[in-house]
GROMACS .gro file of C-alpha atoms in nm:
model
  319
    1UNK     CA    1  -7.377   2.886  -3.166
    2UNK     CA    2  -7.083   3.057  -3.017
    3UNK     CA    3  -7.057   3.441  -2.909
    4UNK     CA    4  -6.763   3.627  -2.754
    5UNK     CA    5  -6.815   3.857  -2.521
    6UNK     CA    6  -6.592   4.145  -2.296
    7UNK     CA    7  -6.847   4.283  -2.054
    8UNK     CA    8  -6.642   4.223  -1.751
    9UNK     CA    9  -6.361   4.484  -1.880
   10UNK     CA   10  -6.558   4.796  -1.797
   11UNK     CA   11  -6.432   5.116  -1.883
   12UNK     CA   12  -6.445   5.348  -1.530
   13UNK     CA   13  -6.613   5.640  -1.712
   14UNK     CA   14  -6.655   5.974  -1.548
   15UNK     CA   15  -7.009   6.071  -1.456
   16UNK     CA   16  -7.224   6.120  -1.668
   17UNK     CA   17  -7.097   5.978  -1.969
   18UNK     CA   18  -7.340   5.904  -2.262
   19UNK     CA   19  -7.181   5.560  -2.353
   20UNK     CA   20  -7.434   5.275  -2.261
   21UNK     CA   21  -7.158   5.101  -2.116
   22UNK     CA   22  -7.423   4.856  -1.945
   23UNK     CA   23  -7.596   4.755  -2.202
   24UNK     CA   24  -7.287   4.454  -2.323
   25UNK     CA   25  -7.399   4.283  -1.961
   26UNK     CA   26  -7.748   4.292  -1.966
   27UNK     CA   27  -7.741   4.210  -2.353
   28UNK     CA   28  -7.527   3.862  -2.205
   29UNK     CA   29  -7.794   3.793  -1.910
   30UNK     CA   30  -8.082   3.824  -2.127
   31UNK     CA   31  -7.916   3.582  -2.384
   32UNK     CA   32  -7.792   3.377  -2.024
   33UNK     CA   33  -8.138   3.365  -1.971
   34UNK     CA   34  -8.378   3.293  -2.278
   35UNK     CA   35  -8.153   3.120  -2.566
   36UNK     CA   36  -7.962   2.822  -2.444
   37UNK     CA   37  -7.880   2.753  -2.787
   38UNK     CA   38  -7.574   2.997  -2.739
   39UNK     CA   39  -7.230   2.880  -2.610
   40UNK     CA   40  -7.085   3.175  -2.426
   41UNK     CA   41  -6.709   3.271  -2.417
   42UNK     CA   42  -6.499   3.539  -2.276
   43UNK     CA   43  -6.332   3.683  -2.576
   44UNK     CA   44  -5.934   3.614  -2.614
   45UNK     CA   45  -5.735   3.948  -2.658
   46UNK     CA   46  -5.630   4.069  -2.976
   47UNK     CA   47  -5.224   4.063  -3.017
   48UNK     CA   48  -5.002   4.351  -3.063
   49UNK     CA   49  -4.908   4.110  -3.425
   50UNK     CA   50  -5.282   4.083  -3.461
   51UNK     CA   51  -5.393   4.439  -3.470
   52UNK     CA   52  -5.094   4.568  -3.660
   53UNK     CA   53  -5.258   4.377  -3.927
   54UNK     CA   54  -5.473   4.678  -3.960
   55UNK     CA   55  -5.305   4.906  -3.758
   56UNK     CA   56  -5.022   5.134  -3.745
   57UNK     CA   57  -4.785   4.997  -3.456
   58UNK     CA   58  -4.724   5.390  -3.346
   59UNK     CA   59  -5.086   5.390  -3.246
   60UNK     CA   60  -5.112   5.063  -3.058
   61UNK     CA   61  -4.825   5.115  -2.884
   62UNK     CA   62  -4.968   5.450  -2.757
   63UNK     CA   63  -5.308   5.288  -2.672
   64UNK     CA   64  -5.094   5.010  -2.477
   65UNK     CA   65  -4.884   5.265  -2.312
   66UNK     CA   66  -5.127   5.531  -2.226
   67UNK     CA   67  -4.927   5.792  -2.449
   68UNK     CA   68  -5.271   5.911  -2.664
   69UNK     CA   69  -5.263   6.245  -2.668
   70UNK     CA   70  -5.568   6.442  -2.498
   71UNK     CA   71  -5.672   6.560  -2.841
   72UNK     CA   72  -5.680   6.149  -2.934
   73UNK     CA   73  -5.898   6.065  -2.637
   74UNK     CA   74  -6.120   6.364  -2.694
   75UNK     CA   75  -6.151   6.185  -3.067
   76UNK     CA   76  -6.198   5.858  -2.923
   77UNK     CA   77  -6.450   5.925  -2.691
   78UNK     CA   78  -6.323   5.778  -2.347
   79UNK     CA   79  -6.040   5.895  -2.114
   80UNK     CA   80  -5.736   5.656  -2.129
   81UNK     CA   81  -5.646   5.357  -1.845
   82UNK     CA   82  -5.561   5.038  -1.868
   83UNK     CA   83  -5.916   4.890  -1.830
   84UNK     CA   84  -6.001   5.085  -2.170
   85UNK     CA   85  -5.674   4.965  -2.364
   86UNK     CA   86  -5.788   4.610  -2.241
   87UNK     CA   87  -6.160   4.614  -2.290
   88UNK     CA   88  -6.039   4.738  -2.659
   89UNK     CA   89  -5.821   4.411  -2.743
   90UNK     CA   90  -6.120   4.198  -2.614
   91UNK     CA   91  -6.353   4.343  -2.820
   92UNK     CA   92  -6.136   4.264  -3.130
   93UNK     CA   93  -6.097   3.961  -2.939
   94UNK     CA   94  -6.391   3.861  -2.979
   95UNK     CA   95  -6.470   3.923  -3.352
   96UNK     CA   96  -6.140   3.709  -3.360
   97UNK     CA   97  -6.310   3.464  -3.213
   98UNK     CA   98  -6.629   3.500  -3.377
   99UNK     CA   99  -6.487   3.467  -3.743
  100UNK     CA  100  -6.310   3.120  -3.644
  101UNK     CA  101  -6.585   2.995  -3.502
  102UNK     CA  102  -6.794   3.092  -3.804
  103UNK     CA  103  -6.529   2.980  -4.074
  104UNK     CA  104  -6.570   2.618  -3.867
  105UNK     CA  105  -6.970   2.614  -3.814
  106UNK     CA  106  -7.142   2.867  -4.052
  107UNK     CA  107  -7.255   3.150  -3.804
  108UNK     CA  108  -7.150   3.323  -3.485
  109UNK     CA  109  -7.129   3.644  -3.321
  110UNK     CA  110  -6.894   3.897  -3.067
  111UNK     CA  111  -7.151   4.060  -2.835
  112UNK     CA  112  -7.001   4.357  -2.865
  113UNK     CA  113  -6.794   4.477  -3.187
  114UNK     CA  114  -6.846   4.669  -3.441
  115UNK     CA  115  -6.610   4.973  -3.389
  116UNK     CA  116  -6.594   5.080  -3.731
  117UNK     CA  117  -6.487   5.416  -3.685
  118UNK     CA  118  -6.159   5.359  -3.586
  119UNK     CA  119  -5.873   5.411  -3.854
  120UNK     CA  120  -5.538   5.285  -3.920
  121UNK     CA  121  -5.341   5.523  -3.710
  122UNK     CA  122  -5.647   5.655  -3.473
  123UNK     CA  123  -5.947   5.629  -3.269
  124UNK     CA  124  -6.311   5.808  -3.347
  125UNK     CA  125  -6.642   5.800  -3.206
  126UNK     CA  126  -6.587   5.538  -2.948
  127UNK     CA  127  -6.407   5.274  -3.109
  128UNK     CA  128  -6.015   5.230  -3.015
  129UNK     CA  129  -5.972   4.949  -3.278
  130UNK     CA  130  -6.104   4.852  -3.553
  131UNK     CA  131  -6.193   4.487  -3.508
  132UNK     CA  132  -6.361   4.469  -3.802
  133UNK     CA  133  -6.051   4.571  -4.021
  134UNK     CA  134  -5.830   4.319  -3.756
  135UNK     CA  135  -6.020   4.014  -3.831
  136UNK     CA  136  -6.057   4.079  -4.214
  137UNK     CA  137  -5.665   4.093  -4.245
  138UNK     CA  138  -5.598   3.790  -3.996
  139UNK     CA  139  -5.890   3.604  -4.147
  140UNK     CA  140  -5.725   3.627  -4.455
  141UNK     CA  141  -5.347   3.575  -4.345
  142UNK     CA  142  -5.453   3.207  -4.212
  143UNK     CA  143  -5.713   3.147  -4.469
  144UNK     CA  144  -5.563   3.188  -4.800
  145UNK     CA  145  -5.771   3.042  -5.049
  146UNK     CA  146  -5.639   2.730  -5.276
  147UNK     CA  147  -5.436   2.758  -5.564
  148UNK     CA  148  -5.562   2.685  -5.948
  149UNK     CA  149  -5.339   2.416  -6.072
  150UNK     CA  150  -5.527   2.322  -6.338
  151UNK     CA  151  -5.329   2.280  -6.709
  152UNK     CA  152  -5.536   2.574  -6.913
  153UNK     CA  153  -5.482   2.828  -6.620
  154UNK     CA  154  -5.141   2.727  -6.445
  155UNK     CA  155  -5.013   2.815  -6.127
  156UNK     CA  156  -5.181   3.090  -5.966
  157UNK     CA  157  -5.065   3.255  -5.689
  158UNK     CA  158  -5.274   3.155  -5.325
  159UNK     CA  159  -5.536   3.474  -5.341
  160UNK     CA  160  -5.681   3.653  -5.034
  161UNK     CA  161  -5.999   3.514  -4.856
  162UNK     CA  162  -6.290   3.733  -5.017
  163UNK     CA  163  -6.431   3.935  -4.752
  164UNK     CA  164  -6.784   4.166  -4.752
  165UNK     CA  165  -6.824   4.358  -4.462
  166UNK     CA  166  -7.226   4.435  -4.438
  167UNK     CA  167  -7.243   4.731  -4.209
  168UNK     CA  168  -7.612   4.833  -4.126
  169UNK     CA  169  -7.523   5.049  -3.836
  170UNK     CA  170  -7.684   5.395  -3.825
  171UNK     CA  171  -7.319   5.560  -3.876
  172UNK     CA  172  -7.095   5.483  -4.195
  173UNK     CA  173  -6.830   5.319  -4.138
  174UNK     CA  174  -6.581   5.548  -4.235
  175UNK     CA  175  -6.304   5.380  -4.042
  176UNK     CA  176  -6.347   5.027  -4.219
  177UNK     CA  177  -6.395   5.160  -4.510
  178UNK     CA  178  -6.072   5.408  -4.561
  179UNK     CA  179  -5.868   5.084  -4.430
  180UNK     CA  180  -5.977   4.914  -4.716
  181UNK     CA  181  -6.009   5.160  -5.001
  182UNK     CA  182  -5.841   5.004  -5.309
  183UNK     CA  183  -5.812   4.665  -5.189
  184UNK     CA  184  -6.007   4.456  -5.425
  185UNK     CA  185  -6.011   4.132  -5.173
  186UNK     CA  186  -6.252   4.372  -4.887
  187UNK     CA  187  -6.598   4.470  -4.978
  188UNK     CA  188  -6.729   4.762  -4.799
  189UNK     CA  189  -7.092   4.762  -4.774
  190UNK     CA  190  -7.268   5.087  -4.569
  191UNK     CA  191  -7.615   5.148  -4.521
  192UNK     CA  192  -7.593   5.480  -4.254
  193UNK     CA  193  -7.806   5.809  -4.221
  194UNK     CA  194  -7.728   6.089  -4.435
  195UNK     CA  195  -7.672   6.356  -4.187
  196UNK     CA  196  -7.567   6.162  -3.912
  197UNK     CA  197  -7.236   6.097  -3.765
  198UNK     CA  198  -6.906   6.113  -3.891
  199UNK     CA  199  -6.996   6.493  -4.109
  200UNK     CA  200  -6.698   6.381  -4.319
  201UNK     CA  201  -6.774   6.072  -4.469
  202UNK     CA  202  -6.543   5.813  -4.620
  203UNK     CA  203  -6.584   5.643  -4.993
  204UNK     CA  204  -6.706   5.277  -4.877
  205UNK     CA  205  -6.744   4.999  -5.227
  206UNK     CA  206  -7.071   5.130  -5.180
  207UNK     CA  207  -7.289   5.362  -5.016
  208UNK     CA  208  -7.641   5.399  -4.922
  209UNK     CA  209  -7.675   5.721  -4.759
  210UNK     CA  210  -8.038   5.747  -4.602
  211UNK     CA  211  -8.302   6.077  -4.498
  212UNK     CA  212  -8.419   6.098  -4.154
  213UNK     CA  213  -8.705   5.927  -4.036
  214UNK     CA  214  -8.625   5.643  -4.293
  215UNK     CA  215  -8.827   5.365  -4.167
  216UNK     CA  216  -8.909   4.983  -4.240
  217UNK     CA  217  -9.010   4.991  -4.627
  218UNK     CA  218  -8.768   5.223  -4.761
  219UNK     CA  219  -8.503   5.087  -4.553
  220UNK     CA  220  -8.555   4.759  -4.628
  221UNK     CA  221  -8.614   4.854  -5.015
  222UNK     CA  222  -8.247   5.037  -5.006
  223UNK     CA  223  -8.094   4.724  -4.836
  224UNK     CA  224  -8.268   4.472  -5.095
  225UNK     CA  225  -8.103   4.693  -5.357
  226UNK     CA  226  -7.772   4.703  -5.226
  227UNK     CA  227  -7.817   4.323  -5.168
  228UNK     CA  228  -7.846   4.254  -5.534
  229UNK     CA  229  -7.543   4.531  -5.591
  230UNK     CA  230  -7.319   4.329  -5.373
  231UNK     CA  231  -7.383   3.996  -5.539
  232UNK     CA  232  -7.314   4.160  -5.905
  233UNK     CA  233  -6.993   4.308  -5.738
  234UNK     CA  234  -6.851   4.031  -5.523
  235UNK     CA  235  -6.840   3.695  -5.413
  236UNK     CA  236  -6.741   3.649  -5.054
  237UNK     CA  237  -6.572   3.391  -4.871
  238UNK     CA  238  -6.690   3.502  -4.542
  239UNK     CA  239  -6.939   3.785  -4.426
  240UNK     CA  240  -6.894   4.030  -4.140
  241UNK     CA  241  -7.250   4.209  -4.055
  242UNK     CA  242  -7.255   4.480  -3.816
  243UNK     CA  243  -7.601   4.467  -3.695
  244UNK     CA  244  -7.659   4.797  -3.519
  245UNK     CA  245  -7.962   4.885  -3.314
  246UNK     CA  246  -7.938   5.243  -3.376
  247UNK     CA  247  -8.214   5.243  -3.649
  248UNK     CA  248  -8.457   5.175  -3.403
  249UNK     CA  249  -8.690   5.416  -3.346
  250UNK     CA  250  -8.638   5.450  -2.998
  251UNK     CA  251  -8.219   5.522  -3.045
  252UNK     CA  252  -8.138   5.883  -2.898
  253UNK     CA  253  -7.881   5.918  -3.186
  254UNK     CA  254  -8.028   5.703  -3.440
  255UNK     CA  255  -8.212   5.976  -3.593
  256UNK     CA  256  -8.380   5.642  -3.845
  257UNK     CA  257  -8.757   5.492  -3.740
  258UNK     CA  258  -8.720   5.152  -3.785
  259UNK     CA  259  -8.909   4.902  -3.531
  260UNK     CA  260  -8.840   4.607  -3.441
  261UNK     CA  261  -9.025   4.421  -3.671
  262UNK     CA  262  -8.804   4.633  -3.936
  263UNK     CA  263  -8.492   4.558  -3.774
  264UNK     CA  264  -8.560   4.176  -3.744
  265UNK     CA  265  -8.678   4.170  -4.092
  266UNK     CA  266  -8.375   4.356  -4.200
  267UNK     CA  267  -8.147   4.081  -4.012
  268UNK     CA  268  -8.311   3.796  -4.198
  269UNK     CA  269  -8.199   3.931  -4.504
  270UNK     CA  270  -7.833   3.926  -4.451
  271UNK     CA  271  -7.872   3.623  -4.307
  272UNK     CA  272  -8.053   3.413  -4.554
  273UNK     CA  273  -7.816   3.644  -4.874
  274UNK     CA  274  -7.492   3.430  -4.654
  275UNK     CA  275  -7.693   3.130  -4.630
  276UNK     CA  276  -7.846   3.093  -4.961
  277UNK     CA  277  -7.488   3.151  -5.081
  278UNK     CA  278  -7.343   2.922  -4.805
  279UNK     CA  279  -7.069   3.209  -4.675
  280UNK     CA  280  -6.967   3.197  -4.332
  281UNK     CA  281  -7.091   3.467  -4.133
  282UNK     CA  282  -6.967   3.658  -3.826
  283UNK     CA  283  -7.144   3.922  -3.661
  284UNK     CA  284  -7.120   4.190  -3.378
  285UNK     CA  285  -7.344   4.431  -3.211
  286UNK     CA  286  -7.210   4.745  -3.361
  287UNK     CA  287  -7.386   5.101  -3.205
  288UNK     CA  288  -7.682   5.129  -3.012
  289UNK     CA  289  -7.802   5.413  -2.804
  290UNK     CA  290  -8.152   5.382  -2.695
  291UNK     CA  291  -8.345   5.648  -2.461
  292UNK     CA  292  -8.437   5.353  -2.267
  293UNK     CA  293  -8.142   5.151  -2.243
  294UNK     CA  294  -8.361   4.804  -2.279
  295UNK     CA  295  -8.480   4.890  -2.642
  296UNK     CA  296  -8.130   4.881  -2.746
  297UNK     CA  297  -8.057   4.558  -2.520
  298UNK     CA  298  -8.418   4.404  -2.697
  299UNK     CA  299  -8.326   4.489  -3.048
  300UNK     CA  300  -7.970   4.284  -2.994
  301UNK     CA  301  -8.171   3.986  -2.843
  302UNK     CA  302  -8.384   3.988  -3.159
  303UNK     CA  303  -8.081   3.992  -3.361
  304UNK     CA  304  -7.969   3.711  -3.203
  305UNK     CA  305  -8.271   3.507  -3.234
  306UNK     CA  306  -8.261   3.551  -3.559
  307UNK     CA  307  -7.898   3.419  -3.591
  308UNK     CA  308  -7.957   3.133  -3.396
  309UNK     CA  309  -8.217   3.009  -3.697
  310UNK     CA  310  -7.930   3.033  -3.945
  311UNK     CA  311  -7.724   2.860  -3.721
  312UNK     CA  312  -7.968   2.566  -3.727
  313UNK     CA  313  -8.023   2.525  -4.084
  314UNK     CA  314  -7.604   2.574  -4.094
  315UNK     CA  315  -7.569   2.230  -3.879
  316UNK     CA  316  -7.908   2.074  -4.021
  317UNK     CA  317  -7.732   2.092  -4.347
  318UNK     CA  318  -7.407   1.946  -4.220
  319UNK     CA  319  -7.561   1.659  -4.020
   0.00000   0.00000   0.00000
């Protein structure tokens, strides 16, 4: 199974800082280490043509140049240099990666990812791009989907490449979905705390706003539900999952009590709704802020286990 990863771009971040930057290394040793059924990759970086896909080419020209303003960074998160404008192109990068690679075998995943707060024409909470939103609109520029030529319908024009994006991060991804709001072709999927980060929330296809303290049988319950909503609503052509650790019970902003049995349970379900459906599936890593920095880097490893059985039945079924 192939994963993308961007570790080695660090951002230099003052003293201090609350991002787990180190977690994205120790998350690619521990896979290194105990799942040799993973093909590792440094991720490609995302074009300036590639992330004006989703992205207006004032803003990525600023991020390239170093022209944010302070008030931008302050949004963002991180202080500007050119390790952060690079580590931010490999982490799209990667999900790049990751969708080809899943479009081709059934299932793989950017070890990073997930920065679904980002918007159009800015940054937010720690996300620069919006890979998510890139790799939707490229996914869909080289994958349009085959015409109906068939007498009682006639020519149709080539449609877009169906995409859900499943985002079980703690946060809602208001970035993803106010990029997407009125395209049909995109469905925006968010299961996030109620009170949590961003206070102003964005109208995602649908929402699933949930109380503090929510742990593994009513989360699980509100994600079965929205399961069965998405499959009334939609029929993908390819999946993107954010799996975020920051439900865990041990995530300092998570604010959610899920364990790790809840998570893992929880990641079997999108994966078996793709694979009983047989839609390619890319994931990433998404948030994860634990008090002890190895909960977060455990919950990601179980993730990965997890995808790594999908993977199987993907090429059992293809042999």
């Amino acid at each position: 199974m192939h994963a993308y990863y961007a570790d080695q771009f660090v951002l230099p971040l003052p003293e201090g800082h609350r991002f787990p930057m180190a977690k994205y290394r120790m998350l690619r040793d521990r896979i290194a280490q105990e799942l040799p059924g993973v093909a590792l990759h440094v991720a490609p970086t995302a074009t300036d043509a590639e992330l004006v896909l989703a992205h207006a080419p004032a803003y990525v020209q600023a991020v390239a140049t170093g022209t944010l303003t302070p008030a931008e960074q302050r949004e963002i998160g991180f202080p500007w240099s050119e390790a952060m404008a690079e580590r931010a192109r490999r982490s799209v990068g990667a999900t790049l990666g990751a969708c080809r690679a899943a479009l081709r075998d059934g299932i793989a995943g950017n070890l990073a990812g997930g920065t679904h707060h980002a918007y159009a024409d800015k940054g937010s909470g720690f996300c620069v791009f919006n890979d998510v939103a890139v790799a939707a609109r490229l996914m869909q520029s080289q994958h349009p989907m085959a015409q109906d030529t068939s007498p009682e319908a006639g020519l149709e024009p080539l449609k877009s490449l169906q995409v859900a994006v499943i985002d079980l991060d703690v946060h809602q991804g208001n970035g993803t979905a106010h990029i997407f709001q009125g395209d049909a072709s995109v469905f925006t999927l968010s299961l996030h705390g109620e009170r949590n980060f961003p206070f102003r929330k964005e109208a995602s296809d649908l929402d699933v706003p949930l109380p503090d303290g929510c742990g593994d049988a009513d989360y699980l319950q509100a994600l079965d539900q929205a399961l069965d909503v998405l499959a009334q609503r939609f029929r993908p052509d390819l999946v993107l999952y954010l799996a975020g650790a920051d439900p865990h019970e041990g995530d300092r902003l998570g604010r959610l009590a899920l364990s790790y049995d809840g998570l893992q349970a929880r990641d079997h379900r999108v994966f078996d709704w793709a694979w009983q459906r047989r839609v390619p599936l890319a994931f990433s890593m998404a948030g994860g802020y634990g008090r002890d920095i190895a909960s977060t880097v455990q919950a990601q490893l179980n993730t990965w286990q997890v995808a790594l059985q999908y993977y199987a039945r993907w090429q059992n079924a293809a042999a």
